Amino acid sequence: MVFLIDLVVRMPTTQTTKINQLLVPERVRIGLSETSKSDAIDALVDLLEGHGAISSLETVRGAVFEREKKMSTGVGKGLGLPHAKTTAASDTVAAFATTDVPVDFGAVDDVPVRLLLLLVGPEEHKSQHVKILGRISRLVSRDALRERLLAAETPEAIIKTIREGEAALRS
């Protein structure tokens, strides 16, 4: 008698801390028209629809809003970083948007948000998550890069600007 055993081995993913490698044009939006924080976050989460690493958009949405209740992700200089760790994400994923009008995010510096990066991943990617959040904060602290992101007219221009900004960062 021969027994066949199916083994399902989950291969570890390559965890990148490069923001530009997490972004694709379909997940980048220029000029969100939403004027409230909750509507802007909803629109960002919607950008993840159909992503292979997301099993439930509504679970992701709930996790992001639950995280936002703990403390605003308006980190200053016009940047909002809504994020969450959730079992509905099998890998770290991101979406990025600029807004048509400044959105009050309750930021630490009281500056309304015009740049948004949504970051969602599984709990086991916690260190990668923290590195990416720190990386985008360092990038956007540069006035010239912020201005280029806000002036970008295509998702590809956003990704290129972030890639060039990351290349100038140390690690």
C-alpha atoms as a printed R data frame, in Angstrom:
    type eleno elety resid chain resno       x      y       z
1   ATOM     1    CA   MET     A     1   0.000  0.000   0.000
2   ATOM     2    CA   VAL     A     2   1.319  3.425  -0.967
3   ATOM     3    CA   PHE     A     3   0.285  6.588   0.827
4   ATOM     4    CA   LEU     A     4   0.524  9.909  -0.887
5   ATOM     5    CA   ILE     A     5   0.772 12.886   1.372
6   ATOM     6    CA   ASP     A     6   0.162 16.367   0.083
7   ATOM     7    CA   LEU     A     7   2.440 18.824   1.769
8   ATOM     8    CA   VAL     A     8   1.583 22.461   1.566
9   ATOM     9    CA   VAL     A     9   4.666 24.473   2.203
10  ATOM    10    CA   ARG     A    10   4.334 28.199   2.464
11  ATOM    11    CA   MET     A    11   7.410 29.717   0.982
12  ATOM    12    CA   PRO     A    12   8.607 32.776   2.814
13  ATOM    13    CA   THR     A    13   8.028 35.963   0.894
14  ATOM    14    CA   THR     A    14  10.833 38.317   0.151
15  ATOM    15    CA   GLN     A    15  10.155 41.166   2.481
16  ATOM    16    CA   THR     A    16  11.103 44.445   0.909
17  ATOM    17    CA   THR     A    17  11.313 47.750   2.685
18  ATOM    18    CA   LYS     A    18  11.280 49.585  -0.655
19  ATOM    19    CA   ILE     A    19   8.022 51.456  -1.028
20  ATOM    20    CA   ASN     A    20   8.293 51.719  -4.806
21  ATOM    21    CA   GLN     A    21   8.433 47.922  -5.060
22  ATOM    22    CA   LEU     A    22   5.096 47.646  -3.241
23  ATOM    23    CA   LEU     A    23   3.342 50.099  -5.545
24  ATOM    24    CA   VAL     A    24   1.888 49.463  -8.983
25  ATOM    25    CA   PRO     A    25  -0.025 52.030 -11.048
26  ATOM    26    CA   GLU     A    26  -3.379 50.338 -10.306
27  ATOM    27    CA   ARG     A    27  -2.827 50.993  -6.579
28  ATOM    28    CA   VAL     A    28  -1.928 54.674  -6.985
29  ATOM    29    CA   ARG     A    29  -4.531 57.419  -7.314
30  ATOM    30    CA   ILE     A    30  -3.891 61.029  -8.271
31  ATOM    31    CA   GLY     A    31  -6.283 63.622  -6.872
32  ATOM    32    CA   LEU     A    32  -8.661 61.842  -4.520
33  ATOM    33    CA   SER     A    33 -11.723 64.060  -4.241
34  ATOM    34    CA   GLU     A    34 -12.721 62.845  -0.769
35  ATOM    35    CA   THR     A    35 -12.713 65.625   1.800
36  ATOM    36    CA   SER     A    36 -13.002 63.671   5.055
37  ATOM    37    CA   LYS     A    37 -10.464 61.419   6.702
38  ATOM    38    CA   SER     A    38 -12.791 58.404   6.775
39  ATOM    39    CA   ASP     A    39 -13.772 58.804   3.115
40  ATOM    40    CA   ALA     A    40 -10.122 59.166   2.080
41  ATOM    41    CA   ILE     A    41  -9.190 56.008   3.998
42  ATOM    42    CA   ASP     A    42 -12.139 54.153   2.421
43  ATOM    43    CA   ALA     A    43 -10.960 55.208  -1.039
44  ATOM    44    CA   LEU     A    44  -7.428 54.003  -0.281
45  ATOM    45    CA   VAL     A    45  -8.644 50.627   0.956
46  ATOM    46    CA   ASP     A    46 -10.756 50.320  -2.199
47  ATOM    47    CA   LEU     A    47  -7.537 50.563  -4.231
48  ATOM    48    CA   LEU     A    48  -6.585 47.137  -2.820
49  ATOM    49    CA   GLU     A    49  -9.657 45.478  -4.351
50  ATOM    50    CA   GLY     A    50  -8.648 42.424  -6.341
51  ATOM    51    CA   HIS     A    51  -5.148 42.241  -4.859
52  ATOM    52    CA   GLY     A    52  -4.102 38.598  -4.600
53  ATOM    53    CA   ALA     A    53  -2.687 39.020  -1.092
54  ATOM    54    CA   ILE     A    54  -5.971 40.372   0.313
55  ATOM    55    CA   SER     A    55  -8.617 37.821   1.264
56  ATOM    56    CA   SER     A    56 -11.222 40.280   2.575
57  ATOM    57    CA   LEU     A    57 -11.361 43.959   1.770
58  ATOM    58    CA   GLU     A    58 -13.882 44.558   4.553
59  ATOM    59    CA   THR     A    59 -11.630 42.898   7.151
60  ATOM    60    CA   VAL     A    60  -8.765 45.110   5.977
61  ATOM    61    CA   ARG     A    61 -11.011 48.177   6.154
62  ATOM    62    CA   GLY     A    62 -12.070 47.277   9.706
63  ATOM    63    CA   ALA     A    63  -8.460 46.741  10.805
64  ATOM    64    CA   VAL     A    64  -7.333 50.068   9.338
65  ATOM    65    CA   PHE     A    65 -10.165 51.989  11.032
66  ATOM    66    CA   GLU     A    66  -9.574 50.142  14.306
67  ATOM    67    CA   ARG     A    67  -5.896 51.172  14.177
68  ATOM    68    CA   GLU     A    68  -6.898 54.758  13.390
69  ATOM    69    CA   LYS     A    69  -9.068 54.875  16.544
70  ATOM    70    CA   LYS     A    70  -5.970 54.261  18.687
71  ATOM    71    CA   MET     A    71  -4.089 57.257  17.345
72  ATOM    72    CA   SER     A    72  -4.210 59.363  14.212
73  ATOM    73    CA   THR     A    73  -1.896 58.276  11.435
74  ATOM    74    CA   GLY     A    74  -1.490 61.885  10.313
75  ATOM    75    CA   VAL     A    75   2.251 61.945  10.949
76  ATOM    76    CA   GLY     A    76   2.999 65.510   9.874
77  ATOM    77    CA   LYS     A    77   4.128 67.492   6.839
78  ATOM    78    CA   GLY     A    78   0.916 66.651   4.997
79  ATOM    79    CA   LEU     A    79   1.377 62.862   5.159
80  ATOM    80    CA   GLY     A    80  -1.207 60.327   6.295
81  ATOM    81    CA   LEU     A    81  -0.104 56.754   6.919
82  ATOM    82    CA   PRO     A    82  -3.177 54.645   7.601
83  ATOM    83    CA   HIS     A    83  -1.983 51.119   8.276
84  ATOM    84    CA   ALA     A    84  -2.876 47.839   9.923
85  ATOM    85    CA   LYS     A    85  -1.749 44.308  10.508
86  ATOM    86    CA   THR     A    86  -4.430 41.751   9.709
87  ATOM    87    CA   THR     A    87  -5.016 38.091   8.949
88  ATOM    88    CA   ALA     A    88  -6.821 39.251   5.785
89  ATOM    89    CA   ALA     A    89  -3.409 40.059   4.253
90  ATOM    90    CA   SER     A    90  -1.056 37.233   3.318
91  ATOM    91    CA   ASP     A    91   1.703 39.670   2.358
92  ATOM    92    CA   THR     A    92   2.501 43.341   2.830
93  ATOM    93    CA   VAL     A    93   0.649 45.526   0.336
94  ATOM    94    CA   ALA     A    94   0.384 49.265  -0.226
95  ATOM    95    CA   ALA     A    95  -1.696 51.903  -1.952
96  ATOM    96    CA   PHE     A    96  -0.823 55.567  -2.437
97  ATOM    97    CA   ALA     A    97  -2.845 58.662  -3.217
98  ATOM    98    CA   THR     A    98  -2.663 62.408  -3.455
99  ATOM    99    CA   THR     A    99  -5.746 64.468  -2.628
100 ATOM   100    CA   ASP     A   100  -7.377 67.322  -4.528
101 ATOM   101    CA   VAL     A   101  -7.857 69.271  -1.310
102 ATOM   102    CA   PRO     A   102  -6.123 69.059   2.068
103 ATOM   103    CA   VAL     A   103  -7.849 66.571   4.405
104 ATOM   104    CA   ASP     A   104  -7.916 67.062   8.174
105 ATOM   105    CA   PHE     A   105  -6.304 63.928   9.578
106 ATOM   106    CA   GLY     A   106  -5.773 65.209  13.109
107 ATOM   107    CA   ALA     A   107  -2.050 65.229  12.351
108 ATOM   108    CA   VAL     A   108   0.525 65.807  15.068
109 ATOM   109    CA   ASP     A   109   1.522 69.123  13.453
110 ATOM   110    CA   ASP     A   110  -2.096 70.093  12.588
111 ATOM   111    CA   VAL     A   111  -1.164 70.255   8.884
112 ATOM   112    CA   PRO     A   112  -3.904 68.735   6.708
113 ATOM   113    CA   VAL     A   113  -2.958 65.712   4.613
114 ATOM   114    CA   ARG     A   114  -2.413 65.725   0.833
115 ATOM   115    CA   LEU     A   115  -0.280 62.566   0.585
116 ATOM   116    CA   LEU     A   116  -1.539 59.170   1.739
117 ATOM   117    CA   LEU     A   117   0.175 55.804   1.955
118 ATOM   118    CA   LEU     A   118  -1.900 52.825   3.048
119 ATOM   119    CA   LEU     A   119   0.127 49.889   4.322
120 ATOM   120    CA   VAL     A   120  -1.433 46.550   5.221
121 ATOM   121    CA   GLY     A   121   0.261 43.298   6.103
122 ATOM   122    CA   PRO     A   122   0.170 40.189   8.252
123 ATOM   123    CA   GLU     A   123   1.282 40.274  11.888
124 ATOM   124    CA   GLU     A   124   4.446 38.303  11.090
125 ATOM   125    CA   HIS     A   125   5.668 41.178   8.877
126 ATOM   126    CA   LYS     A   126   5.681 43.622  11.793
127 ATOM   127    CA   SER     A   127   9.365 44.615  11.466
128 ATOM   128    CA   GLN     A   128   9.005 45.191   7.713
129 ATOM   129    CA   HIS     A   129   5.899 47.264   8.392
130 ATOM   130    CA   VAL     A   130   7.746 49.519  10.839
131 ATOM   131    CA   LYS     A   131  10.685 49.968   8.445
132 ATOM   132    CA   ILE     A   132   8.398 50.975   5.569
133 ATOM   133    CA   LEU     A   133   6.485 53.471   7.723
134 ATOM   134    CA   GLY     A   134   9.768 55.030   8.835
135 ATOM   135    CA   ARG     A   135  11.042 55.097   5.264
136 ATOM   136    CA   ILE     A   136   8.033 56.975   3.862
137 ATOM   137    CA   SER     A   137   8.208 59.446   6.744
138 ATOM   138    CA   ARG     A   138  11.865 60.153   5.964
139 ATOM   139    CA   LEU     A   139  11.113 60.524   2.252
140 ATOM   140    CA   VAL     A   140   8.230 62.930   2.708
141 ATOM   141    CA   SER     A   141  10.140 65.035   5.203
142 ATOM   142    CA   ARG     A   142  11.976 66.396   2.135
143 ATOM   143    CA   ASP     A   143  10.153 69.440   0.774
144 ATOM   144    CA   ALA     A   144  11.282 68.915  -2.831
145 ATOM   145    CA   LEU     A   145  10.091 65.310  -2.901
146 ATOM   146    CA   ARG     A   146   6.720 66.251  -1.392
147 ATOM   147    CA   GLU     A   147   6.295 68.936  -4.042
148 ATOM   148    CA   ARG     A   148   7.162 66.467  -6.832
149 ATOM   149    CA   LEU     A   149   4.633 63.949  -5.506
150 ATOM   150    CA   LEU     A   150   1.909 66.593  -5.367
151 ATOM   151    CA   ALA     A   151   2.759 67.787  -8.894
152 ATOM   152    CA   ALA     A   152   2.813 64.262 -10.379
153 ATOM   153    CA   GLU     A   153   0.187 63.755 -13.060
154 ATOM   154    CA   THR     A   154   0.318 59.965 -13.398
155 ATOM   155    CA   PRO     A   155   0.655 56.966 -11.079
156 ATOM   156    CA   GLU     A   156   3.868 56.072 -12.904
157 ATOM   157    CA   ALA     A   157   5.299 59.513 -12.053
158 ATOM   158    CA   ILE     A   158   4.452 58.937  -8.379
159 ATOM   159    CA   ILE     A   159   6.235 55.566  -8.357
160 ATOM   160    CA   LYS     A   160   9.239 57.003 -10.204
161 ATOM   161    CA   THR     A   161   9.472 59.908  -7.746
162 ATOM   162    CA   ILE     A   162   9.355 57.537  -4.784
163 ATOM   163    CA   ARG     A   163  11.949 55.226  -6.404
164 ATOM   164    CA   GLU     A   164  14.306 58.161  -7.008
165 ATOM   165    CA   GLY     A   165  13.753 59.450  -3.477
166 ATOM   166    CA   GLU     A   166  14.474 56.017  -2.014
167 ATOM   167    CA   ALA     A   167  17.652 55.715  -4.064
168 ATOM   168    CA   ALA     A   168  18.896 58.886  -2.369
169 ATOM   169    CA   LEU     A   169  18.175 57.523   1.140
170 ATOM   170    CA   ARG     A   170  20.767 55.634   3.107
171 ATOM   171    CA   SER     A   171  19.353 52.134   3.707
